[in-house]
mmCIF file of C-alpha atoms in Angstrom:
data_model
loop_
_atom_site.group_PDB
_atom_site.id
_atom_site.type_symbol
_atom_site.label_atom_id
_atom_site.label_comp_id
_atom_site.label_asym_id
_atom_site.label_seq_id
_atom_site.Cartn_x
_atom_site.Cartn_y
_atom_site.Cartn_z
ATOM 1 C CA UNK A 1 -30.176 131.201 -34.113
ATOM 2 C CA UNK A 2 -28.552 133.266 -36.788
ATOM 3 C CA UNK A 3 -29.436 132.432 -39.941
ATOM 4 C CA UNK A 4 -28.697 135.476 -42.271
ATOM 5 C CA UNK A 5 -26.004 137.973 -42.438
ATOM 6 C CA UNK A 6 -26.721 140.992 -44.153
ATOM 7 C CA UNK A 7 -22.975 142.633 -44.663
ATOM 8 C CA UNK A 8 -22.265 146.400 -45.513
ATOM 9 C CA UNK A 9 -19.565 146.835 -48.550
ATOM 10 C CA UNK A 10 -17.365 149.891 -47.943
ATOM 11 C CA UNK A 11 -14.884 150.153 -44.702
ATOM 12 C CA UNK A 12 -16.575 145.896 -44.615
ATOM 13 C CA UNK A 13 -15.611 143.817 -47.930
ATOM 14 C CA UNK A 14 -14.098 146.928 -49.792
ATOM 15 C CA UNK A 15 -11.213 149.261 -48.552
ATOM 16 C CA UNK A 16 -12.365 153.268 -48.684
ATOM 17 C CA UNK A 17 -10.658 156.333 -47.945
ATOM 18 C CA UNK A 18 -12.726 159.016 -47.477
ATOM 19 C CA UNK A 19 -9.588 161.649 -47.156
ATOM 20 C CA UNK A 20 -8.581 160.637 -50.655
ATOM 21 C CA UNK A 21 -11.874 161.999 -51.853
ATOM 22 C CA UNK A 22 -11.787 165.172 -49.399
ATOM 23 C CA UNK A 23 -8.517 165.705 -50.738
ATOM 24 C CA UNK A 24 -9.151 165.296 -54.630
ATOM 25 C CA UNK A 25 -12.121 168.070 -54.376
ATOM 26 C CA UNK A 26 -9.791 169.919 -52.597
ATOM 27 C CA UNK A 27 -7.212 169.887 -55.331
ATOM 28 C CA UNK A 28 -10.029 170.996 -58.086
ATOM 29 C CA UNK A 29 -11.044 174.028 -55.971
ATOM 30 C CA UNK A 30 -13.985 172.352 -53.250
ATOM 31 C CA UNK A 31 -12.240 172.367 -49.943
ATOM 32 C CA UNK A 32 -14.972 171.598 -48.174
ATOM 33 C CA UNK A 33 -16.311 168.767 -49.470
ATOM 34 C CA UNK A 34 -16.612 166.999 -46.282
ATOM 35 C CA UNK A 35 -19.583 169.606 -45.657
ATOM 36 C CA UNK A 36 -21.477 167.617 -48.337
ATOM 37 C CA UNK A 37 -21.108 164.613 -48.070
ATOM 38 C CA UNK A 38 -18.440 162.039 -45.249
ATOM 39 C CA UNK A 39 -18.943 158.419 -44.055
ATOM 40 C CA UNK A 40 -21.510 159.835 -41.737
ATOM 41 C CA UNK A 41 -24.044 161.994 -42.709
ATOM 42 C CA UNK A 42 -25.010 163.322 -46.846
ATOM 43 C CA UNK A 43 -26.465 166.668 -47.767
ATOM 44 C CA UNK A 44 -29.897 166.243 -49.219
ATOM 45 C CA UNK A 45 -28.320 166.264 -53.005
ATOM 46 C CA UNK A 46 -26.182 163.302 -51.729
ATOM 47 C CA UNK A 47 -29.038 161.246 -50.132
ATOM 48 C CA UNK A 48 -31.237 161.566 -53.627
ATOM 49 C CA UNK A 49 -27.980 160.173 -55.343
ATOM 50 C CA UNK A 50 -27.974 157.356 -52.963
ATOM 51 C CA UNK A 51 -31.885 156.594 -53.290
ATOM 52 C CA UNK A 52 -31.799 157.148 -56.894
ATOM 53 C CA UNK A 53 -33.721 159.980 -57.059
ATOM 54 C CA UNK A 54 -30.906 161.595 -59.466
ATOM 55 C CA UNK A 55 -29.269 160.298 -62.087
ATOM 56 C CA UNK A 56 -25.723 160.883 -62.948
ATOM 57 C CA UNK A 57 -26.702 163.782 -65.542
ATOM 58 C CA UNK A 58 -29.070 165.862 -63.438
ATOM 59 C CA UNK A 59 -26.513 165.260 -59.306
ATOM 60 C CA UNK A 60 -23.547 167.006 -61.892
ATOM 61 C CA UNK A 61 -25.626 170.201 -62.873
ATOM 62 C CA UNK A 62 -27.261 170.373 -59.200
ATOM 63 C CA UNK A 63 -24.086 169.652 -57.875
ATOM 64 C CA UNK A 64 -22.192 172.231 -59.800
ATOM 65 C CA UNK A 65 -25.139 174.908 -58.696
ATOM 66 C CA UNK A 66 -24.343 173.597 -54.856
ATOM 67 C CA UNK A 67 -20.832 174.092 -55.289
ATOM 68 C CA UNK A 68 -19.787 177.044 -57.668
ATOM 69 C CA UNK A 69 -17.890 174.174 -59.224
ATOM 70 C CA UNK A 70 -16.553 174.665 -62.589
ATOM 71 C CA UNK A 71 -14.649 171.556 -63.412
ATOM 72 C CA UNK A 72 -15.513 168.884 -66.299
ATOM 73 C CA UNK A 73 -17.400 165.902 -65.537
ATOM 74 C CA UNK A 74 -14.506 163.460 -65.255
ATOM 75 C CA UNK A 75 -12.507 165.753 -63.126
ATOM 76 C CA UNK A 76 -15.567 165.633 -60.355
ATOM 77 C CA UNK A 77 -16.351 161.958 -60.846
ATOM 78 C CA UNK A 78 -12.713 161.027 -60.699
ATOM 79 C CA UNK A 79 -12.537 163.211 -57.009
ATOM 80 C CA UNK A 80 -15.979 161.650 -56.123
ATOM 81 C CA UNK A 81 -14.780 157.815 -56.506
ATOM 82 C CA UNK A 82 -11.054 158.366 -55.391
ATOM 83 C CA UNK A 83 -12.497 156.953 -51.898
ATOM 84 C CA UNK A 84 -13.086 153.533 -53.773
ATOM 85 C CA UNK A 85 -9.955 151.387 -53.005
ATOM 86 C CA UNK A 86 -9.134 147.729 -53.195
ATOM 87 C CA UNK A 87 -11.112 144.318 -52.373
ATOM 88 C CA UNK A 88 -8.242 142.360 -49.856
ATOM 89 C CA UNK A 89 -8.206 138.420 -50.823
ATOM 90 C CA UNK A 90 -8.635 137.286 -47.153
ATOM 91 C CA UNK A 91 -11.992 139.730 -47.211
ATOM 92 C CA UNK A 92 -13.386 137.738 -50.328
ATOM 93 C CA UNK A 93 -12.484 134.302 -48.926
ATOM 94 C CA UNK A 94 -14.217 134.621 -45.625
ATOM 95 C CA UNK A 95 -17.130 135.834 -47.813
ATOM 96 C CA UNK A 96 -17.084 132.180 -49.676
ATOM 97 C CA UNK A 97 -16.880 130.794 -46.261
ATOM 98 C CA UNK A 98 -19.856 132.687 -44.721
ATOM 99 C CA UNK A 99 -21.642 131.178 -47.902
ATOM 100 C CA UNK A 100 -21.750 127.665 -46.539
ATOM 101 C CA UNK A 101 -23.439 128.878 -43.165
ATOM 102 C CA UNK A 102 -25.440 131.354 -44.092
ATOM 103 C CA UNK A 103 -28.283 133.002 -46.087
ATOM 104 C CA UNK A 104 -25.534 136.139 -47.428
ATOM 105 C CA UNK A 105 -27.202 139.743 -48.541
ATOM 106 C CA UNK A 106 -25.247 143.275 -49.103
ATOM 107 C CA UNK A 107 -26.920 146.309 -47.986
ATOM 108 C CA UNK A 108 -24.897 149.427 -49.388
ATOM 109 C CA UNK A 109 -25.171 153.120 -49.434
ATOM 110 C CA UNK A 110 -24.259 153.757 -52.727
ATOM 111 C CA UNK A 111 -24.652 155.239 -56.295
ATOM 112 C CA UNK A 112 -24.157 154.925 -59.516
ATOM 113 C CA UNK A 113 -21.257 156.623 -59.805
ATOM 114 C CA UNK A 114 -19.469 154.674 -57.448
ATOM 115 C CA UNK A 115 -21.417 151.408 -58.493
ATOM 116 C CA UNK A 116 -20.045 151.171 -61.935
ATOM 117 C CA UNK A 117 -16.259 151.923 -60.652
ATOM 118 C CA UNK A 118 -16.443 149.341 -58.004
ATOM 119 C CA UNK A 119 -17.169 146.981 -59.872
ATOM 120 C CA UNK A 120 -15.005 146.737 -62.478
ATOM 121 C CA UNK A 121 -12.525 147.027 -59.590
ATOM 122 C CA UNK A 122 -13.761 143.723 -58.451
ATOM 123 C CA UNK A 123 -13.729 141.718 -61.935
ATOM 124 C CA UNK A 124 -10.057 143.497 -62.498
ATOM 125 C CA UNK A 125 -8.996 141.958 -59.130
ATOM 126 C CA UNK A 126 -11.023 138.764 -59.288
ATOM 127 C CA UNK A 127 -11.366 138.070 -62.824
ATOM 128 C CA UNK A 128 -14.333 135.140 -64.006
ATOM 129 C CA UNK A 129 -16.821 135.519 -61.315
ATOM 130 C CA UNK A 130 -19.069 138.896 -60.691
ATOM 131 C CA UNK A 131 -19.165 140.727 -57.406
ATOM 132 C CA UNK A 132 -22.779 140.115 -56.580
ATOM 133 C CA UNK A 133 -22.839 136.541 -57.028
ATOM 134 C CA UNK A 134 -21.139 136.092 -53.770
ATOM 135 C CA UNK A 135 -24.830 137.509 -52.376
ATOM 136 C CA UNK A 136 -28.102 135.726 -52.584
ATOM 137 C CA UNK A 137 -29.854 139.650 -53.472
ATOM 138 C CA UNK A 138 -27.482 142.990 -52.905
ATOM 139 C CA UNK A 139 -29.138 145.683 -52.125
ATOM 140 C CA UNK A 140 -27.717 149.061 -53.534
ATOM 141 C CA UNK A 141 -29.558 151.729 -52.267
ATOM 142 C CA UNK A 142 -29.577 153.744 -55.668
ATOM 143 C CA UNK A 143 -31.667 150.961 -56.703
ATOM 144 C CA UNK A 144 -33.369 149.952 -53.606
ATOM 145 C CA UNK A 145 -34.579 153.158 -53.340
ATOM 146 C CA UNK A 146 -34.166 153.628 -49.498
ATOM 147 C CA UNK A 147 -30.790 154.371 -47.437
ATOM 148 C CA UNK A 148 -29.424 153.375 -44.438
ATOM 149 C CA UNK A 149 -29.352 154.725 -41.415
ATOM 150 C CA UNK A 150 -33.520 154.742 -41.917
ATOM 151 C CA UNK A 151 -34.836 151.563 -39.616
ATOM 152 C CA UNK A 152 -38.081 150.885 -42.685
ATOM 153 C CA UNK A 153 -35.029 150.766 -44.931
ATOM 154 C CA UNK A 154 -33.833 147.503 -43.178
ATOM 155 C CA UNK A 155 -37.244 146.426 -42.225
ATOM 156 C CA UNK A 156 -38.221 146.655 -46.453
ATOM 157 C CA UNK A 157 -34.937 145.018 -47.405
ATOM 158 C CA UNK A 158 -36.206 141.764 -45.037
ATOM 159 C CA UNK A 159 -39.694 141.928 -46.511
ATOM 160 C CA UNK A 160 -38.127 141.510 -49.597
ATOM 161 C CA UNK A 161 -35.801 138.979 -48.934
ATOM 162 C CA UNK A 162 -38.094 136.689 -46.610
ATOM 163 C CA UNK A 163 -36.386 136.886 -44.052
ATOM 164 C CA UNK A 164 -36.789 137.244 -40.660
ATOM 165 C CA UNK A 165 -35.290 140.075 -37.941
ATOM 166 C CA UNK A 166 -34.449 138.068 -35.356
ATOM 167 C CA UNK A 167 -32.433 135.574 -37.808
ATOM 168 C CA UNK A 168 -30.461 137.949 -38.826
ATOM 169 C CA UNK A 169 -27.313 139.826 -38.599
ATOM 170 C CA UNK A 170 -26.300 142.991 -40.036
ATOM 171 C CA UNK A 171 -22.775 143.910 -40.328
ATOM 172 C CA UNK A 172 -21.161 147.472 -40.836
ATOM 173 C CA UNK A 173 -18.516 149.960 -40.353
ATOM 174 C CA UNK A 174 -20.803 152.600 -39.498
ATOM 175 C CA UNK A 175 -22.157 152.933 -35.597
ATOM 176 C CA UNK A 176 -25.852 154.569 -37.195
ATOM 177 C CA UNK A 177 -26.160 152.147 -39.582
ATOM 178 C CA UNK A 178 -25.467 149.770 -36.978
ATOM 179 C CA UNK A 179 -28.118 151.205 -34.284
ATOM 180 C CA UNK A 180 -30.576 151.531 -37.436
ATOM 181 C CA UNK A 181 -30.425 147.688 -38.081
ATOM 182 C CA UNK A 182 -30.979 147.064 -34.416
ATOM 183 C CA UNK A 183 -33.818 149.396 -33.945
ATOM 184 C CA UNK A 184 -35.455 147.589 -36.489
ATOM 185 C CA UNK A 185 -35.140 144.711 -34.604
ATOM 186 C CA UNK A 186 -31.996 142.798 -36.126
ATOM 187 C CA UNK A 187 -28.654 141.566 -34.858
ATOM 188 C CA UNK A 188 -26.112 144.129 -35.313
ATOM 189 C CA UNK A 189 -22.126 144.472 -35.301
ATOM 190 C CA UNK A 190 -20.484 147.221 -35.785
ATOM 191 C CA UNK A 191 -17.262 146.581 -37.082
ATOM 192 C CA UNK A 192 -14.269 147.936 -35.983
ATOM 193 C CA UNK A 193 -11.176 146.066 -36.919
ATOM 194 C CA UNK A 194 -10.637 143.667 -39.564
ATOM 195 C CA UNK A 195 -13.817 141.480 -40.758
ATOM 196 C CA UNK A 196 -11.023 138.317 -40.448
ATOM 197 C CA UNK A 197 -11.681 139.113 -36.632
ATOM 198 C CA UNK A 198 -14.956 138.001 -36.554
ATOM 199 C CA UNK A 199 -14.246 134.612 -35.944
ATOM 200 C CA UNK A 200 -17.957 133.530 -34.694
ATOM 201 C CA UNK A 201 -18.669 133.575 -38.774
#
């Protein structure tokens, strides 16, 4: 019996574009961004963002040595969270439903960067209630320390939580994140249309 769902955030609860992104470095002189860094894979730099090994100071200068890039620091951090769309309504009401039938955790690739625009995104769009109080823990792996595709990154985050594999569900729009859960021994879905499909939740 499921018990848990633990539910990725971008391409799941939050709308991303990673073209948008592709196509904003492009415009400041990095056409080939996607080398670096796309929904599926991150250059080394990308995955000590993501784990927190950098902060937002020292991935700018090591990122401008990767790059050649020359631009100011708001130019590249405006390119970098262009990607971060919109939260749909229907996406944050089935996430108040899942609430009353399940444990609910968030398990996201992401950094700080991206952390601090999102969420003012969120209390723009949903004013008086904050974005992880939907979650009994969210996991950001910035913070975490650990990044998914890695199986001991899912098999840490249900140490921590108390929770049990076989209880519980992961959800995501990413296939390797998805086989990662599952070779750690959880349920996994990957998700490929809209989460409003998913009507066993």
């Amino acid at each position: 019996m499921i018990k848990n769902v633990i539910l990725d955030l971008g391409g799941v609860l939050l709308n991303l574009s990673f073209p948008r992104t592709e196509a904003a470095f492009t415009a400041i002189g990095l056409p080939d961004f996607n080398s670096h860094f796309s929904q599926f894979k991150a250059s080394p730099l990308f995955e000590e963002l993501e784990t927190g090994k950098l902060d937002k100071e020292s991935f700018l200068r090591h990122f401008r040595k990767e790059t050649g890039l020359t631009r100011s620091d708001a130019e590249i951090v405006a390119a970098w969270n262009a990607m971060l769309l919109d939260f749909p309504a229907e996406r944050v009401s089935w996430l108040e439903k899942l609430s009353d039938r399940y444990r609910i955790f968030l398990y996201s690739n992401t950094n700080a960067f991206h952390h601090d625009a999102f969420q003012v995104t969120f209390n723009n769009e949903f004013p008086g209630r904050p974005f992880d109080s939907y979650f009994e823990k969210a996991y950001y792996s910035h913070v975490f320390g650990r990044r998914k595709p890695y199986p001991q990154s899912y098999t840490d985050l249900l140490e921590d939580a108390g929770l049990l594999a076989e209880e519980t569900v992961f959800i995501d729009d990413t296939l390797p994140n998805v086989e990662g859960a599952r070779a750690a021994g959880l349920h996994g879905i990957h998700l490929t249309s809209e989460v409003t499909g998913l009507k066993g939740f």
